[in-house]
């Protein structure tokens, strides 16, 4: 078995490539602007040559076990990206793993970005040794990766684990989600969701707040965090409200897969105790009795800059494991 | 490998024992009244001697591969019944599998009743050949068994798949559940839940209904079904309301495990199209786009009288499968 893998994290803005060792060290990384490549063929060509160049630079060409790709709406079974609204390529289904494997000659696996984060956490992070956990990524949206018996839960379609779209509000006031439905978790507990909560609060109340210094449309989750750090009551209360919604939803998820831990990851998770404390309280208060005390709430331990690439790279080691489980036959 | 298994279904009222062949035929069955045995020791002794007598009667003694038990709050990992409010024995944890195995000398596995139903459906019913499905049992409560990659999902505690306790109403009017929380699915979509809906409707409205002939406290799900069959508008509307709540909850479950099918089982499932049609409509209307058209709603095909015992008996064949998956090491 070879000693290195390539991790690729594809986002709407950047595509980041890293060479990763067995120990989880990122030897070197590179990036290209995803949007600069409206032609899929050019994108694949550039990405492949950058992979080669990066491997050469590290002196590890010929010693690459596999390539792992994390991408929005990535499908592990098919190695495709499907219906991803923020990526520039036309077509419903992009067979990206096959294209990259064809160009590089290196076995390539692809999954969605939240699943990649879960793999990364299990391989290099706080989930090492855990057999059952749920990774919740709190970014622009809310994503998730569910680990059952040490394996990612893909389900019949390869899209299992879309927990950002569990419905947390069924009232007529529930927020509209990008998916076209109302009341999805991610409309409240993502970076954009919490900013939306702040804008609503500012418009519905006359409560003083540091947030009033910012133009409402420009408020970000970072601004709310900064205000909370300065002791702003409204900002803290917004984190509390968000944490309660998230914690209740997490308690609900536990009745499904009975995880040992739920791990928070991504931008909003960096708000630390402002989000974690209220989330944990609400999760424990709403936990079904038989699961009391069985689920820990953890925050990702992966280094910020490397997390996405590490997560994707973990998939580069995955091939053998998945073949053992016959997932490849699905 | 031997040719028969024993299936045991333990309920608060009856304990039913059956001898089951590889083909899923129940050769013979017997039952005892669970409540007649407040002494656990007497219960185990009687159950064991009945198993022996039944095997002798069928001429299959010495040809029994295993015993499978389905019981409320059964824990597969530990072979125990834990915190089951409707069973007569004192003590938080009843090590029933071990006790029966010790008395009979036959390998014994135990799981909760809904998991047993899922096993039965996969081994003998409409789920044969499915790798990913969710069994929903609509009885006095709502239970579930989740099959992932052909195996029951037990999670870290052995209690995974308590989908009767997902929260479907987070408003202040949400119904109190036996678990001590509010708004659980089973307070609306169980046999007792739908009867509660009927009582509420009768008290809040003056709408005429055949159900007004019955004393409110005595209304059962069967009465509502009978009224619906006669074209009673209120009864049909109660099924519609129940189906909508259930269908929405099922759509939410699909984002978790992306099943090929959801299978309804138990008393309320027998209401046929009165419950199925509205449930399916609501499930499809509320399905996340990437899962559109991927999930079938099925009704259990197991014969009524044999279903519970068949489900439990399926576990009698299970041992080897679970050892291959190293679940025994958990």
XYZ file of C-alpha atoms in Angstrom:
660
model
C 0.000 0.000 0.000
C 1.243 3.433 -0.901
C 1.955 6.165 1.609
C 0.082 9.257 0.412
C -3.344 10.346 -0.760
C -4.668 13.422 -2.520
C -7.564 15.267 -0.908
C -9.665 17.635 -2.998
C -12.301 19.915 -1.543
C -14.576 21.412 -4.171
C -16.508 24.498 -3.189
C -18.450 27.023 -5.218
C -15.568 29.490 -4.885
C -12.352 27.485 -4.496
C -11.112 23.992 -5.230
C -8.346 23.072 -2.795
C -5.933 20.199 -3.415
C -3.663 18.682 -0.770
C -1.100 15.875 -0.499
C -1.761 14.027 2.761
C 0.342 11.444 4.585
C -0.885 8.410 6.537
C -0.427 10.414 9.735
C -2.785 13.112 8.450
C -0.144 15.723 7.687
C -0.836 17.996 4.738
C 2.542 18.063 2.957
C 1.547 20.704 0.462
C -1.570 22.247 -0.981
C -2.705 24.233 -3.962
C -5.964 25.770 -5.111
C -7.782 26.974 -8.187
C -10.870 29.165 -8.543
C -13.767 26.855 -9.335
C -15.682 29.602 -11.126
C -12.784 30.279 -13.510
C -13.552 26.958 -15.242
C -17.043 27.006 -16.764
C -15.784 24.271 -19.091
C -15.742 20.963 -17.212
C -13.070 19.629 -19.547
C -10.735 22.540 -18.768
C -11.443 22.107 -15.059
C -10.553 18.404 -15.129
C -7.406 19.055 -17.198
C -6.190 21.832 -14.903
C -7.019 19.907 -11.735
C -5.202 16.815 -12.998
C -2.081 18.721 -13.963
C -2.088 20.526 -10.596
C -2.319 17.147 -8.826
C 0.663 15.911 -10.834
C 2.661 19.081 -10.188
C 1.910 19.000 -6.455
C 2.902 15.321 -6.200
C 6.124 16.032 -8.067
C 6.890 18.980 -5.797
C 6.517 16.706 -2.741
C 8.521 13.920 -4.376
C 5.652 11.440 -3.914
C 4.579 10.757 -7.512
C 4.025 7.030 -7.925
C 3.370 6.780 -4.184
C -0.271 7.997 -4.223
C -2.790 5.404 -2.969
C -5.899 7.259 -4.051
C -7.700 10.524 -4.573
C -10.605 11.567 -2.370
C -12.978 14.333 -3.401
C -15.528 16.128 -1.260
C -18.097 18.096 -3.214
C -21.575 19.556 -2.692
C -24.211 16.932 -3.648
C -21.493 14.356 -4.266
C -22.711 10.791 -4.706
C -20.320 8.102 -3.483
C -21.956 5.197 -5.308
C -21.807 6.885 -8.683
C -18.779 9.141 -8.188
C -20.915 11.997 -9.470
C -21.935 15.499 -8.505
C -25.689 15.876 -8.970
C -27.915 18.941 -9.059
C -25.369 21.140 -7.289
C -26.691 24.693 -7.642
C -23.428 26.491 -6.755
C -21.069 24.798 -9.202
C -20.513 26.241 -12.704
C -20.918 23.166 -14.904
C -23.963 22.483 -16.994
C -25.684 19.131 -16.789
C -27.571 17.377 -14.046
C -24.917 14.740 -13.335
C -21.158 15.341 -13.475
C -19.168 12.053 -13.454
C -16.204 13.738 -11.802
C -14.531 10.768 -10.060
C -14.400 8.859 -13.341
C -13.035 11.879 -15.236
C -10.265 12.519 -12.694
C -9.400 8.826 -12.427
C -9.261 8.595 -16.221
C -6.924 11.564 -16.469
C -4.621 10.714 -13.525
C -4.741 6.914 -13.491
C -5.203 7.062 -9.698
C -8.246 5.409 -8.011
C -10.651 8.233 -7.201
C -13.599 8.346 -4.808
C -16.042 11.152 -4.314
C -18.606 11.932 -1.660
C -20.472 14.953 -0.432
C -18.562 17.513 1.596
C -20.231 16.696 4.930
C -19.539 12.978 4.495
C -15.929 13.860 3.735
C -15.812 15.867 6.957
C -17.117 12.837 8.885
C -14.460 10.615 7.295
C -11.796 13.159 8.167
C -12.974 13.352 11.750
C -12.960 9.561 12.052
C -9.548 9.174 10.444
C -7.705 12.136 11.958
C -9.971 13.970 14.418
C -11.975 13.676 17.643
C -13.977 10.744 16.254
C -11.001 8.373 16.099
C -12.134 5.114 17.671
C -15.848 5.960 17.491
C -18.112 3.466 15.677
C -21.343 5.478 15.734
C -21.436 9.238 15.370
C -23.083 12.058 13.457
C -21.093 14.901 11.952
C -23.037 18.143 11.613
C -21.480 20.812 9.416
C -22.723 24.301 10.208
C -21.687 26.374 7.204
C -23.626 28.306 4.578
C -26.037 25.392 4.853
C -26.238 22.519 7.326
C -24.822 19.204 6.152
C -24.258 15.899 7.865
C -22.368 12.645 7.652
C -23.696 9.675 9.617
C -21.319 6.928 10.707
C -22.902 3.573 11.571
C -20.685 0.716 12.721
C -17.641 2.598 11.469
C -18.994 3.164 7.956
C -20.664 6.106 6.279
C -24.401 5.655 5.909
C -25.149 6.141 2.198
C -28.568 4.503 1.960
C -30.148 3.233 -1.224
C -29.400 6.352 -3.286
C -26.019 7.386 -1.894
C -27.588 10.608 -0.543
C -28.445 9.479 3.007
C -27.635 11.915 5.797
C -29.175 15.189 4.625
C -29.954 16.270 8.169
C -29.879 19.957 7.301
C -33.279 19.238 5.781
C -35.094 17.711 8.731
C -38.112 19.888 9.443
C -37.881 21.738 12.762
C -40.810 24.088 12.282
C -44.135 22.886 10.888
C -46.052 26.070 11.679
C -47.277 28.416 8.921
C -44.460 30.828 9.919
C -41.727 28.309 9.065
C -38.891 29.691 6.952
C -38.605 28.893 3.246
C -35.555 26.753 2.464
C -33.484 26.665 -0.723
C -34.830 23.136 -1.257
C -38.304 24.572 -1.810
C -39.783 23.262 1.432
C -40.393 25.126 4.702
C -38.889 24.830 8.177
C -35.657 22.947 7.376
C -33.007 22.937 10.104
C -30.554 24.788 7.883
C -32.816 27.807 7.552
C -32.237 28.405 11.284
C -28.922 26.854 12.288
C -26.556 27.639 9.414
C -24.370 30.738 9.169
C -26.987 32.264 6.874
C -29.828 31.071 9.127
C -28.480 32.783 12.214
C -27.933 35.998 10.234
C -31.573 35.764 9.136
C -32.580 35.418 12.792
C -30.585 38.549 13.605
C -32.274 40.545 10.836
C -35.691 39.421 12.049
C -34.896 40.377 15.630
C -33.641 43.789 14.621
C -36.758 44.501 12.606
C -39.254 43.162 15.157
C -37.836 44.842 18.268
C -36.360 48.126 19.438
C -33.916 46.332 21.726
C -30.526 48.048 21.603
C -27.702 46.008 20.105
C -24.233 46.426 18.646
C -25.695 44.727 15.576
C -27.661 47.905 14.799
C -24.395 49.490 13.652
C -24.362 47.111 10.682
C -26.583 47.341 7.637
C -29.081 44.483 8.188
C -28.476 42.820 4.808
C -24.751 42.694 5.502
C -24.889 41.036 8.936
C -22.944 37.770 9.045
C -22.682 35.034 11.656
C -19.227 36.447 12.393
C -20.742 39.822 13.295
C -23.133 38.128 15.710
C -20.218 36.260 17.261
C -18.179 39.446 17.614
C -21.127 41.194 19.279
C -21.649 38.234 21.631
C -17.979 38.341 22.630
C -18.521 41.982 23.601
C -21.448 40.930 25.802
C -24.242 42.099 23.497
C -27.479 40.718 24.970
C -29.292 40.371 21.669
C -26.405 38.538 20.032
C -26.131 36.124 22.953
C -29.875 35.591 22.864
C -29.685 34.819 19.121
C -27.080 32.152 19.807
C -29.302 30.777 22.576
C -32.336 30.586 20.290
C -30.246 28.939 17.551
C -28.700 26.486 20.024
C -32.119 25.473 21.338
C -33.403 24.739 17.818
C -30.241 22.803 16.998
C -30.153 20.886 20.301
C -33.769 19.765 19.934
C -33.068 18.572 16.402
C -29.969 16.684 17.556
C -31.979 14.906 20.271
C -34.391 13.797 17.554
C -31.527 12.450 15.454
C -30.362 10.268 18.342
C -33.554 8.166 18.273
C -32.589 7.246 14.741
C -29.014 5.969 15.015
C -28.131 6.101 18.731
C -24.687 7.676 18.200
C -21.920 7.851 20.799
C -21.305 11.442 19.814
C -22.506 14.295 17.666
C -19.697 16.433 16.298
C -20.174 20.042 15.260
C -17.991 21.342 12.449
C -17.786 24.443 10.271
C -18.120 28.187 10.619
C -20.836 28.371 13.237
C -19.175 25.678 15.362
C -16.290 28.117 15.792
C -18.561 30.321 17.913
C -17.510 27.901 20.662
C -19.507 28.036 23.877
C -21.914 30.654 22.517
C -23.438 27.926 20.346
C -22.222 24.739 22.049
C -23.556 25.361 25.549
C -27.168 26.077 24.590
C -27.137 23.313 22.003
C -25.919 20.782 24.539
C -28.452 21.882 27.165
C -31.333 21.635 24.712
C -30.113 18.288 23.367
C -29.915 16.779 26.834
C -33.244 18.261 27.983
C -35.015 16.841 24.932
C -33.295 13.450 24.871
C -35.487 10.317 24.989
C -34.998 8.632 28.383
C -33.254 5.489 27.110
C -30.538 7.655 25.511
C -29.902 9.900 28.531
C -26.188 10.277 29.106
C -25.206 8.178 26.074
C -24.460 10.971 23.567
C -21.585 13.438 23.801
C -21.627 16.758 21.951
C -18.151 17.449 20.567
C -16.639 20.183 18.446
C -14.367 19.174 15.573
C -10.707 19.029 16.444
C -9.414 19.320 12.903
C -7.224 22.296 12.082
C -9.230 24.924 10.248
C -7.227 25.399 7.095
C -6.679 21.669 6.557
C -10.055 20.288 7.622
C -11.816 20.161 4.274
C -8.862 18.678 2.405
C -8.135 16.199 5.207
C -11.748 15.092 5.171
C -11.720 14.523 1.438
C -8.311 12.828 1.540
C -9.584 10.280 4.075
C -11.661 8.866 1.224
C -8.439 8.128 -0.664
C -7.741 5.325 1.840
C -11.319 4.121 1.720
C -11.443 1.878 -1.288
C -10.484 -1.359 0.426
C -12.849 -0.811 3.319
C -15.799 -0.200 1.023
C -14.998 -3.174 -1.168
C -15.010 -5.391 1.925
C -18.515 -4.196 2.611
C -19.626 -4.827 -0.951
C -20.880 -1.288 -1.283
C -19.212 -1.235 -4.680
C -21.775 -3.767 -5.875
C -24.711 -1.474 -5.182
C -27.265 -26.008 10.159
C -30.559 -27.088 11.680
C -33.926 -26.672 10.013
C -36.178 -24.914 12.547
C -36.210 -21.916 14.854
C -38.397 -20.860 17.753
C -39.983 -17.419 17.609
C -41.266 -15.812 20.791
C -43.273 -12.607 20.858
C -43.557 -11.105 24.323
C -46.339 -8.611 24.893
C -47.824 -7.124 28.023
C -50.805 -9.475 27.709
C -49.648 -12.609 25.897
C -46.424 -14.409 25.191
C -46.721 -16.362 21.937
C -44.331 -19.173 20.980
C -44.035 -20.679 17.502
C -41.964 -23.322 15.725
C -40.929 -21.909 12.356
C -39.378 -23.617 9.340
C -36.764 -22.195 6.940
C -39.562 -21.432 4.511
C -41.334 -19.296 7.118
C -44.134 -21.731 7.931
C -45.381 -21.735 11.511
C -45.656 -25.461 12.280
C -47.306 -24.975 15.645
C -47.762 -22.304 18.247
C -48.629 -21.927 21.892
C -49.141 -19.016 24.267
C -49.113 -18.106 27.933
C -50.492 -15.064 29.730
C -47.498 -12.824 30.514
C -49.263 -11.253 33.490
C -49.852 -14.634 35.124
C -46.111 -14.817 35.871
C -45.081 -11.992 38.178
C -42.133 -14.208 39.164
C -39.507 -14.043 36.427
C -38.158 -17.441 37.459
C -41.581 -19.087 37.032
C -41.998 -17.329 33.683
C -38.664 -18.616 32.375
C -39.367 -22.151 33.650
C -42.822 -22.268 32.080
C -41.670 -20.726 28.803
C -38.773 -23.179 28.535
C -40.954 -26.225 29.191
C -43.529 -24.984 26.663
C -40.755 -24.592 24.063
C -39.652 -28.171 24.738
C -43.214 -29.520 24.587
C -43.963 -27.650 21.348
C -40.750 -28.923 19.710
C -41.562 -32.474 20.787
C -45.085 -32.156 19.433
C -43.686 -31.124 16.031
C -41.021 -33.831 16.148
C -38.234 -31.251 15.718
C -36.433 -31.448 19.092
C -32.703 -31.458 18.463
C -33.293 -29.727 15.131
C -33.709 -26.166 16.495
C -31.091 -23.705 15.218
C -31.932 -20.886 17.571
C -34.522 -18.965 19.548
C -35.496 -15.414 18.613
C -37.378 -13.189 21.016
C -39.121 -9.911 20.285
C -39.952 -7.874 23.365
C -40.780 -4.271 24.234
C -37.546 -2.357 24.994
C -35.491 -5.398 24.065
C -31.752 -4.803 23.677
C -30.015 -6.983 21.113
C -26.469 -6.324 22.301
C -27.208 -7.320 25.881
C -30.077 -9.766 25.336
C -32.001 -7.825 27.940
C -35.367 -6.155 28.403
C -34.860 -2.709 29.919
C -37.293 -0.293 31.547
C -40.349 -1.891 29.916
C -43.346 -0.348 31.676
C -45.922 -2.949 30.575
C -44.152 -6.117 31.676
C -44.692 -7.557 35.155
C -41.134 -8.196 36.342
C -39.334 -6.042 38.844
C -35.874 -4.733 38.085
C -34.560 -2.312 35.517
C -32.796 -4.917 33.378
C -34.072 -8.437 32.693
C -31.366 -10.690 31.148
C -33.979 -12.785 29.374
C -31.958 -14.169 26.443
C -29.329 -15.521 28.816
C -31.971 -17.048 31.123
C -33.782 -18.807 28.259
C -30.540 -19.962 26.658
C -29.355 -21.292 30.031
C -32.577 -23.245 30.542
C -32.995 -24.607 26.996
C -29.384 -24.935 25.816
C -30.422 -23.293 22.521
C -28.677 -20.102 21.269
C -31.081 -17.247 22.012
C -31.209 -13.712 20.642
C -33.523 -10.937 21.670
C -34.459 -7.611 20.170
C -37.262 -5.137 20.450
C -40.582 -6.016 18.898
C -40.352 -3.518 16.033
C -36.867 -4.717 15.098
C -38.216 -8.268 15.122
C -40.973 -7.176 12.761
C -38.374 -5.680 10.407
C -36.384 -8.928 10.482
C -39.550 -10.885 9.767
C -40.435 -8.647 6.853
C -36.935 -8.998 5.392
C -36.829 -12.754 5.851
C -40.386 -13.707 4.896
C -42.302 -10.594 3.801
C -42.475 -7.731 1.303
C -38.947 -6.597 2.194
C -37.266 -9.708 0.826
C -34.364 -8.510 -1.311
C -34.379 -4.957 0.079
C -31.114 -3.660 1.561
C -32.393 -0.369 2.981
C -35.830 0.015 4.501
C -37.668 1.293 7.543
C -40.359 -0.738 9.290
C -42.939 1.347 11.110
C -45.196 -0.515 13.534
C -48.454 1.280 14.200
C -49.801 -0.399 17.320
C -50.567 0.829 20.837
C -47.418 2.885 20.312
C -45.324 3.508 17.237
C -42.157 1.462 16.906
C -39.590 1.076 14.184
C -36.839 -1.110 12.853
C -34.297 0.410 10.485
C -32.452 -1.795 8.018
C -29.207 -0.394 6.617
C -27.226 -2.456 4.090
C -29.287 -5.518 5.020
C -28.621 -5.251 8.763
C -30.643 -3.872 11.639
C -29.381 -0.502 12.817
C -28.719 -0.893 16.547
C -26.422 2.080 17.166
C -24.088 2.443 20.103
C -26.637 1.452 22.756
C -28.647 -1.208 20.910
C -31.720 1.045 21.085
C -31.427 2.825 17.718
C -34.622 3.197 15.711
C -37.113 4.649 18.185
C -38.906 6.602 15.496
C -42.181 6.668 17.416
C -40.431 9.331 19.467
C -39.415 11.784 16.775
C -41.076 15.099 17.589
C -43.740 16.095 15.074
C -45.257 18.978 17.018
C -43.099 21.554 18.788
C -45.944 23.959 19.547
C -47.201 24.531 23.112
C -50.285 22.436 22.199
C -48.204 19.318 21.500
C -49.512 16.132 23.111
C -47.847 14.632 26.172
C -46.207 11.278 25.420
C -45.683 8.332 27.753
C -41.939 9.050 27.519
C -42.494 12.320 29.391
C -41.827 14.573 26.399
C -44.316 16.355 24.149
C -45.252 15.989 20.476
C -43.885 12.483 19.778
C -45.126 10.826 16.585
C -46.754 8.006 18.556
C -49.097 10.383 20.377
C -50.749 11.051 16.986
C -50.186 8.067 14.724
C -50.637 5.027 16.973
C -53.923 3.217 17.590
C -54.260 5.140 20.842
C -53.168 8.396 19.174
C -55.851 8.258 16.513
C -58.469 7.485 19.172
C -57.267 10.571 21.045
C -57.696 12.612 17.862
C -61.257 11.312 17.582
C -62.086 12.261 21.171
C -60.680 15.764 20.618
C -62.686 16.212 17.414
C -65.893 15.068 19.071
C -65.438 17.464 21.963
C -64.363 20.481 19.870
C -67.053 20.276 17.193
C -70.741 19.617 16.736
C -70.124 17.817 13.449
C -72.363 14.760 13.177
C -70.586 11.409 13.202
C -71.265 7.733 13.738
C -68.559 7.971 16.408
C -70.976 9.945 18.619
C -72.786 6.672 19.295
C -69.790 5.461 21.273
C -68.752 6.640 24.718
C -65.725 8.861 23.978
C -63.378 7.065 26.405
C -64.160 3.753 24.726
C -63.476 4.766 21.121
C -60.808 2.601 19.495
C -58.956 2.846 16.196
C -61.171 -0.024 15.039
C -64.300 2.054 15.661
C -62.864 4.873 13.562
C -62.067 2.396 10.795
C -65.589 0.923 10.907
C -67.092 4.416 10.719
C -64.824 5.323 7.800
C -65.897 2.181 5.943
C -69.492 3.382 6.320
C -68.500 6.723 4.764
C -68.448 8.759 7.972
C -66.897 12.131 7.047
C -65.367 12.781 10.450
C -63.753 9.342 10.599
C -62.291 9.736 7.108
C -61.026 13.183 8.017
C -59.357 11.754 11.144
C -57.503 9.224 8.995
C -56.528 12.025 6.643
C -55.139 14.147 9.481
C -53.274 11.158 10.907
C -51.909 10.199 7.500
C -50.640 13.719 6.877
C -48.764 13.774 10.196
C -47.342 10.318 9.513
C -46.410 11.049 5.893
C -44.553 14.221 6.832
C -42.639 12.353 9.511
C -41.761 9.562 7.047
C -40.407 12.112 4.552
C -38.170 13.424 7.329
C -36.899 9.916 8.071
C -35.833 9.482 4.446
C -33.211 12.242 4.707
C -31.597 10.124 7.399
C -31.166 6.701 5.806
C -32.453 7.038 2.213
C -34.472 3.802 2.285
C -35.857 2.005 -0.766
C -39.117 1.514 1.077
C -41.001 2.292 4.238
C -43.213 -0.546 5.415
C -46.261 -0.028 7.603
C -47.182 -2.807 9.992
C -49.546 -3.332 12.912
C -53.134 -2.520 13.827
C -53.455 0.881 12.205
C -51.785 -0.325 8.979
C -54.784 -2.636 8.566
C -56.960 0.399 7.912
C -55.610 0.016 4.373
C -56.183 2.907 2.009
C -57.829 5.039 4.707
C -54.377 5.497 6.249
C -52.071 4.534 3.376
C -53.331 6.929 0.736
C -53.034 10.124 2.800
C -49.744 8.990 4.285
C -48.249 8.362 0.866
C -49.513 11.664 -0.519
C -48.050 13.611 2.402
C -44.784 11.673 2.267
C -44.306 12.404 -1.418
C -45.351 16.052 -1.124
C -42.864 16.622 1.687
C -39.977 14.624 0.251
C -36.635 16.388 -0.241
C -36.024 16.796 -4.002
C -33.059 14.404 -4.266
C -35.238 11.583 -2.861
C -38.269 12.170 -5.096
C -39.506 8.876 -6.468
C -36.917 6.783 -4.615
C -39.037 5.605 -1.662
C -41.989 3.227 -1.878
C -44.621 3.057 0.850
C -45.610 -0.574 1.423
C -47.925 -2.350 3.808
C -46.665 -5.498 5.525
C -47.446 -8.698 3.693
C -47.061 -10.990 6.685
C -50.066 -13.026 7.755
C -51.682 -11.377 10.760
C -51.711 -14.173 13.265
C -48.165 -15.275 12.518
C -46.491 -11.913 12.011
C -45.131 -11.276 15.490
C -43.820 -14.804 15.973
C -42.362 -14.923 12.459
C -40.582 -11.661 13.083
C -39.076 -12.883 16.323
C -38.162 -16.243 14.820
C -36.171 -14.563 12.056
C -33.687 -13.630 14.766
C -33.136 -17.325 15.417
C -31.256 -17.510 12.101
C -29.413 -14.276 12.771
C -26.455 -15.323 14.861
C -23.965 -15.992 12.094
C -24.779 -12.791 10.239
C -24.209 -10.674 13.313
C -20.977 -12.410 14.214
C -19.653 -11.677 10.721
C -20.314 -8.028 11.363
C -18.511 -8.111 14.698
C -21.510 -6.616 16.446
C -20.925 -9.176 19.170
C -17.740 -7.332 20.114
C -19.585 -4.122 20.975
